[in-house]
XYZ file of C-alpha atoms in Angstrom:
465
model
C 0.067 -0.134 0.140
C 2.189 2.870 -1.211
C 1.452 6.365 0.450
C -0.785 8.638 -1.670
C -0.706 12.500 -2.541
C -3.446 14.755 -3.117
C -4.088 13.880 -6.730
C -4.284 10.218 -6.002
C -7.116 10.654 -3.678
C -10.856 10.321 -4.882
C -12.934 13.744 -5.284
C -15.091 13.244 -2.368
C -12.225 12.677 0.178
C -10.194 15.270 -1.577
C -13.114 17.729 -0.785
C -13.454 16.514 2.857
C -9.962 17.033 3.498
C -10.023 20.294 2.188
C -12.946 21.335 4.193
C -10.793 19.737 7.255
C -8.037 22.437 6.139
C -10.583 25.089 6.205
C -11.712 24.195 9.404
C -8.012 23.810 10.769
C -7.108 27.425 9.530
C -10.257 28.966 11.397
C -9.109 27.164 14.705
C -12.378 24.939 14.417
C -9.722 22.036 15.535
C -12.555 19.514 16.867
C -14.214 19.625 13.378
C -11.031 19.541 11.683
C -9.818 16.534 13.537
C -12.897 14.559 12.976
C -12.748 15.306 9.051
C -9.115 14.267 8.919
C -9.991 11.131 10.941
C -12.972 10.115 8.632
C -10.845 10.555 5.775
C -7.837 8.737 6.833
C -10.185 5.509 7.976
C -10.982 5.453 4.158
C -7.627 6.015 3.024
C -5.030 5.284 5.568
C -2.307 5.825 3.012
C -2.941 9.762 2.431
C 0.251 11.117 3.888
C -0.691 14.817 3.619
C -4.133 14.148 5.518
C -1.942 12.097 8.307
C 0.406 15.253 8.797
C -2.445 17.736 8.780
C -4.427 15.487 11.634
C -0.928 15.484 13.800
C -0.755 19.355 13.335
C -4.396 19.543 14.413
C -4.177 17.182 17.095
C -0.809 19.259 18.622
C -2.438 22.601 18.122
C -5.651 21.541 20.201
C -3.613 20.058 23.022
C -1.442 22.799 23.622
C 1.163 21.685 26.369
C -1.474 19.325 28.092
C -0.487 15.909 28.945
C 3.274 15.166 29.748
C 5.250 12.858 27.675
C 7.245 10.681 29.957
C 3.912 9.957 32.043
C 2.442 8.511 28.915
C 5.855 6.483 28.199
C 4.596 3.122 29.061
C 1.008 3.747 28.051
C -2.248 4.058 30.000
C -5.135 1.560 29.515
C -7.025 2.330 26.834
C -9.727 0.444 24.984
C -8.500 1.916 21.466
C -4.871 1.010 22.266
C -5.901 -2.303 23.169
C -7.927 -2.658 19.833
C -4.999 -1.396 17.874
C -2.631 -3.905 19.537
C -4.861 -6.552 18.304
C -5.549 -5.437 14.980
C -1.887 -4.932 14.285
C -1.511 -8.768 13.755
C -4.315 -9.263 11.083
C -5.312 -5.742 9.957
C -2.648 -2.843 10.303
C -4.560 -0.183 8.240
C -7.398 -0.703 10.976
C -4.610 -0.436 13.830
C -3.476 2.611 12.153
C -7.280 3.982 12.900
C -7.418 2.716 16.754
C -4.023 4.306 17.196
C -5.234 7.930 16.069
C -8.354 7.541 18.112
C -5.584 7.633 21.041
C -3.534 10.343 19.541
C -6.324 12.353 19.225
C -6.851 12.700 22.770
C -3.050 12.841 23.461
C -1.010 13.565 20.676
C 2.163 12.963 22.987
C 1.271 9.239 23.963
C 4.416 7.527 23.279
C 2.932 4.222 23.154
C 0.276 5.007 20.537
C 3.068 6.372 18.495
C 5.039 3.573 18.624
C 2.272 1.228 17.881
C 1.078 3.297 14.756
C 4.659 3.204 13.366
C 4.540 -0.494 13.622
C 1.494 -0.756 11.784
C 2.658 2.047 9.193
C 5.538 -0.211 8.389
C 3.320 -3.348 8.019
C 1.353 -1.532 5.669
C 4.000 -0.289 3.759
C 3.733 3.114 4.872
C 7.115 4.445 5.852
C 6.703 8.160 6.017
C 3.567 7.699 8.359
C 6.165 5.721 10.553
C 8.647 8.426 10.466
C 6.063 11.068 11.409
C 5.346 9.173 14.770
C 8.977 7.955 15.590
C 10.482 11.189 15.164
C 7.943 12.487 17.777
C 8.961 9.878 19.981
C 12.583 10.006 19.396
C 12.734 13.713 19.724
C 11.258 13.124 23.551
C 13.543 10.390 23.952
C 16.762 10.691 21.756
C 18.382 8.030 24.314
C 16.308 5.309 23.212
C 18.299 3.125 21.218
C 15.160 0.775 19.886
C 13.408 3.704 18.739
C 16.532 5.330 16.977
C 17.054 2.027 15.208
C 13.508 1.693 14.174
C 13.290 5.224 13.110
C 16.716 4.748 11.049
C 14.804 1.779 9.494
C 11.809 3.677 8.506
C 13.661 6.683 7.121
C 15.785 4.214 4.776
C 12.255 2.623 3.746
C 11.043 6.308 2.850
C 14.040 7.210 1.055
C 15.281 9.525 3.594
C 18.689 8.247 3.507
C 20.918 11.226 4.788
C 18.935 11.633 7.996
C 19.014 7.731 8.850
C 22.797 7.628 7.909
C 23.287 10.458 10.735
C 21.153 8.472 13.288
C 23.264 5.182 12.664
C 26.568 7.564 12.926
C 25.105 8.595 16.227
C 24.450 5.197 17.685
C 27.788 4.036 16.524
C 29.486 7.137 18.162
C 27.880 6.167 21.297
C 28.544 2.297 21.398
C 31.273 1.129 18.767
C 30.803 -2.387 19.433
C 27.178 -2.522 18.686
C 27.190 -4.982 15.697
C 23.701 -4.594 14.725
C 24.051 -0.937 14.207
C 27.202 -1.406 12.605
C 25.800 -3.943 9.863
C 23.000 -1.677 9.284
C 25.341 1.225 8.632
C 27.364 -0.682 6.246
C 24.091 -1.867 4.656
C 22.975 1.527 4.108
C 26.135 2.400 1.723
C 24.391 1.186 -1.291
C 21.000 2.738 -0.479
C 22.949 6.025 0.178
C 24.718 5.989 -3.349
C 21.578 5.001 -5.055
C 19.671 7.839 -3.316
C 22.393 10.622 -4.204
C 22.051 9.750 -7.778
C 18.368 9.722 -7.911
C 17.958 7.008 -9.796
C 15.640 4.988 -7.331
C 12.706 7.662 -8.153
C 13.582 7.573 -11.823
C 13.205 3.625 -12.070
C 10.409 3.417 -10.023
C 8.754 6.362 -12.402
C 8.027 8.699 -9.496
C 10.744 11.256 -10.595
C 11.919 12.871 -13.456
C 15.312 13.434 -15.091
C 15.463 17.042 -13.898
C 14.564 15.661 -10.134
C 17.559 13.040 -10.543
C 20.039 15.559 -11.963
C 22.308 18.149 -10.353
C 23.155 19.760 -13.649
C 21.665 18.964 -17.080
C 25.008 17.743 -18.413
C 24.357 14.573 -16.687
C 21.137 13.922 -18.875
C 22.734 11.823 -21.730
C 24.134 9.428 -19.358
C 21.184 9.054 -17.224
C 18.720 8.476 -19.875
C 21.006 5.575 -20.849
C 21.045 4.121 -17.655
C 17.206 4.746 -17.672
C 17.009 2.668 -20.601
C 19.096 -0.193 -18.987
C 16.694 -0.311 -16.028
C 13.893 -1.191 -18.250
C 15.124 -2.940 -21.186
C 14.203 -1.579 -24.464
C 12.969 -4.654 -25.958
C 10.502 -4.734 -23.406
C 9.318 -1.513 -23.353
C 9.385 -1.180 -27.253
C 6.918 -4.166 -27.139
C 4.667 -2.798 -24.763
C 4.475 0.544 -26.991
C 3.686 -1.700 -30.088
C 0.942 -3.355 -28.144
C -0.581 0.184 -26.914
C -0.401 1.276 -30.571
C -2.160 -1.840 -32.005
C -4.956 -1.161 -29.425
C -5.449 2.306 -30.357
C -6.029 1.540 -33.665
C -8.734 -0.466 -32.440
C -9.871 1.586 -29.756
C -9.452 5.131 -31.313
C -11.263 6.849 -29.017
C -9.586 5.428 -25.638
C -7.802 8.513 -24.262
C -6.126 6.641 -21.244
C -4.726 4.369 -23.799
C -3.507 7.317 -25.691
C -1.676 9.040 -22.678
C -0.251 5.852 -21.671
C 1.472 5.960 -25.012
C 2.740 9.390 -24.381
C 3.957 8.566 -20.947
C 5.989 5.600 -22.408
C 7.687 7.464 -25.250
C 8.641 9.782 -22.628
C 9.991 7.036 -20.383
C 11.763 5.476 -23.445
C 13.617 8.807 -24.350
C 11.356 9.450 -27.388
C 10.540 12.990 -26.405
C 9.291 14.278 -29.787
C 6.991 11.265 -30.196
C 5.799 11.904 -26.508
C 5.033 15.649 -27.196
C 3.274 14.781 -30.379
C 1.077 12.249 -28.489
C 0.181 14.512 -25.692
C -0.655 17.546 -28.029
C -2.750 15.235 -29.878
C -4.739 13.998 -26.917
C -4.719 17.899 -25.848
C -6.453 18.559 -29.156
C -9.052 15.906 -28.443
C -12.813 17.219 -27.976
C -11.001 20.442 -26.986
C -10.304 18.790 -23.504
C -9.141 21.098 -20.547
C -6.797 19.103 -18.230
C -4.233 20.782 -16.017
C -2.188 17.707 -15.418
C -1.982 17.397 -19.178
C -0.940 20.807 -19.658
C 1.914 20.366 -16.923
C 2.806 17.040 -18.782
C 3.334 18.556 -21.924
C 5.463 21.410 -20.151
C 7.571 18.729 -18.735
C 8.032 17.183 -22.034
C 9.348 20.543 -23.601
C 11.587 21.126 -20.586
C 13.188 17.647 -20.889
C 13.958 18.781 -24.700
C 15.888 21.827 -23.568
C 17.913 19.426 -21.154
C 18.758 17.389 -23.892
C 20.073 20.570 -25.978
C 21.626 21.463 -22.511
C 23.469 17.765 -22.593
C 24.429 17.804 -26.416
C 26.619 21.085 -26.243
C 30.258 19.842 -27.254
C 32.311 20.821 -23.817
C 35.038 20.931 -26.078
C 33.771 23.650 -28.255
C 35.218 27.211 -27.754
C 31.711 28.712 -27.056
C 30.398 25.943 -25.250
C 29.886 28.192 -22.120
C 27.785 30.723 -24.105
C 25.813 28.261 -26.160
C 24.460 26.583 -22.569
C 23.940 30.149 -21.269
C 21.759 30.744 -24.389
C 20.108 27.500 -24.403
C 19.208 27.845 -20.234
C 17.983 31.671 -20.801
C 15.805 30.039 -23.592
C 14.492 27.057 -21.118
C 13.778 29.799 -18.105
C 11.555 31.814 -20.393
C 9.779 29.177 -21.861
C 9.233 27.691 -18.231
C 7.870 31.094 -17.144
C 5.771 31.731 -19.898
C 4.318 28.578 -19.983
C 3.244 28.649 -16.137
C 1.972 32.191 -16.921
C -0.253 30.752 -19.660
C -1.381 27.706 -17.250
C -2.319 30.107 -14.645
C -4.269 32.030 -16.853
C -6.324 29.014 -18.051
C -6.712 27.602 -14.496
C -6.802 30.811 -12.287
C -7.964 28.607 -9.175
C -5.310 26.136 -9.222
C -3.333 27.014 -6.114
C -0.748 24.418 -6.543
C 0.088 26.037 -10.022
C 0.043 29.581 -8.355
C 2.562 28.032 -6.055
C 4.632 26.746 -9.056
C 4.801 30.436 -10.804
C 5.501 31.962 -7.502
C 8.704 29.975 -7.324
C 9.600 30.864 -10.370
C 9.179 34.355 -10.176
C 11.278 34.331 -7.108
C 14.111 32.418 -9.210
C 14.161 35.241 -11.643
C 14.252 37.856 -8.777
C 10.717 39.070 -9.407
C 9.852 39.712 -6.009
C 6.528 41.386 -6.234
C 5.167 38.881 -8.704
C 6.522 35.915 -6.554
C 4.655 37.584 -3.466
C 1.696 38.038 -5.149
C 1.244 34.567 -6.332
C 2.365 32.892 -3.122
C 0.237 34.981 -1.037
C -2.849 33.319 -2.925
C -1.148 30.013 -2.740
C -0.993 29.962 1.050
C -4.636 28.977 0.793
C -3.729 25.353 -0.821
C -3.671 22.757 2.208
C -0.389 20.998 0.782
C 1.456 24.059 -0.396
C 0.887 26.485 2.517
C 4.219 25.788 4.591
C 6.402 25.983 1.490
C 4.422 29.216 0.444
C 4.904 30.652 3.869
C 8.959 29.731 3.436
C 9.052 30.983 0.218
C 7.136 34.077 1.025
C 9.725 34.720 4.035
C 12.518 34.388 1.747
C 10.662 37.127 -0.578
C 10.590 39.310 2.314
C 13.640 38.948 3.280
C 15.700 39.904 0.321
C 13.572 43.006 0.632
C 14.830 43.395 3.971
C 11.552 43.338 5.469
C 12.840 40.958 8.185
C 9.932 41.566 10.584
C 7.601 40.129 8.049
C 9.689 37.395 6.924
C 9.986 36.568 10.665
C 6.294 36.105 11.218
C 6.067 34.165 8.107
C 8.390 31.677 9.342
C 7.124 31.455 12.722
C 3.495 30.738 11.275
C 4.821 27.659 9.023
C 7.054 26.447 12.218
C 3.885 26.217 14.313
C 2.002 24.130 11.474
C 4.555 21.512 11.275
C 4.674 19.303 14.376
C 7.292 16.878 13.159
C 11.009 18.167 13.697
C 11.754 16.880 10.212
C 14.515 18.218 7.535
C 11.345 20.625 6.156
C 10.918 21.859 9.699
C 14.483 22.312 10.464
C 14.890 24.286 7.167
C 12.365 26.852 8.594
C 13.904 26.916 11.870
C 17.296 27.718 10.247
C 16.019 30.472 8.042
C 14.084 32.100 11.095
C 17.434 32.082 12.770
C 19.182 33.839 9.846
C 16.461 36.273 9.630
C 16.470 36.990 13.545
C 20.294 37.487 13.024
C 20.202 39.764 10.337
C 17.471 41.903 12.391
C 20.338 42.160 15.084
C 19.116 39.732 17.500
C 21.834 37.240 17.811
C 20.781 35.616 21.362
C 17.326 34.720 19.668
C 18.818 33.666 16.481
C 20.970 30.964 18.198
C 18.380 29.691 20.027
C 16.765 28.703 16.789
C 20.044 27.212 15.802
C 20.207 25.123 19.263
C 16.907 23.636 18.310
C 18.425 21.998 15.224
C 22.096 21.398 16.914
C 20.209 19.347 19.857
C 18.949 17.012 17.089
C 21.362 17.334 14.068
C 24.496 18.772 14.776
C 25.652 18.265 11.013
C 22.779 20.193 9.640
C 24.198 23.030 7.352
C 26.464 25.339 9.431
C 24.641 25.211 12.676
C 27.657 23.653 14.717
C 29.720 26.663 13.354
C 27.113 29.340 14.458
C 26.384 27.830 17.947
C 30.072 27.371 18.259
C 30.943 30.815 17.158
C 28.084 32.289 19.672
C 29.432 30.301 22.782
C 33.040 31.343 22.086
C 32.015 35.106 21.706
C 30.142 34.756 24.935
C 33.212 33.239 26.963
C 35.226 35.935 25.262
C 33.189 38.869 26.437
């Protein structure tokens, strides 16, 4: 049961989730929790909803209920039901564990049981969400640390798992179980760094996997090796034969376009996507985005084809990159004009404006994108960067503080937000408050960016004062 994102959820449940987000932002937390819980009962793999439920649970509870008094767990009918369901029906166990967390989101036993059920159901990100909470409150618990590292590996968060294993080994170099797990992580770390895993699974794109467009040709060849050319060619031929018999089968037409893109036949893919778009004058934002992505891949191919030995190679690449950037921005603007209520698209346009240095335009789009339940935190973070670039550090600080409050788990995204808040406070001339933010990260992950250097420099300045 792979975890699902919002577009993969049936429309009635998406609408129910969005009503929950509206209730959450209006501080109607009881109703939000009820809607999120009902949604997850029907779609336990809906990760964004799980995250939203956790945020609502923590916001409603405030500072009530201590963590350590719940460490062994109190008698709870829902917890007992979850323990029974864990053996035969992990998704049902998830639901019963959430019932406990609805009353006490710091209930360690419920979080640990929920994480076990999530791993049994094939939902590693859901497991990480709970285990991060338990680990943050009890970082010396070796068992929890090991399970968190294992869940992080399953979720593809290799670097975070690496740091946990390294800390465990530093604490006990003779721990053979940890040493073996740390060694096994090496292959996963290499795969993750190259970005090939998502590409081979069909969950990523060439641009996601590349650190620079010059790797495109080599990666394309490796992708073809991962899926034998003969097999994909045979499948494509089968689809096209079926299309002749079923010319009105639009799903089949889209499959042909997707498979052609996977095979690297981008011209054919683009032609098929455009044929699909022209059919019956259909209007589909996901189709328009697919067309744009193929066109961007064509630009990436042109970048990769520049001869590095040519005397004007750098100028050629710069010209193609400018053309690519101009196309991407113009295309996104056109799609926003066609689908003005698509808030995810508004976020995409805001991000492109930010990258181009058009801060006013970026702010306008990102302020609208805040209303999107799954883009809100990212929009607030990017808004803060826009305000900071303008020197409006007080407004940037407020945006970041709002985003931080809405992320319960102290994961890498939250650490990014806390780090940015520290930088903003430092620029505001408030070094003591800034270092408090950096120390929050330092306590969890000393290797995150330059927090160690910042915290050490602060203490050095205090001792020398």
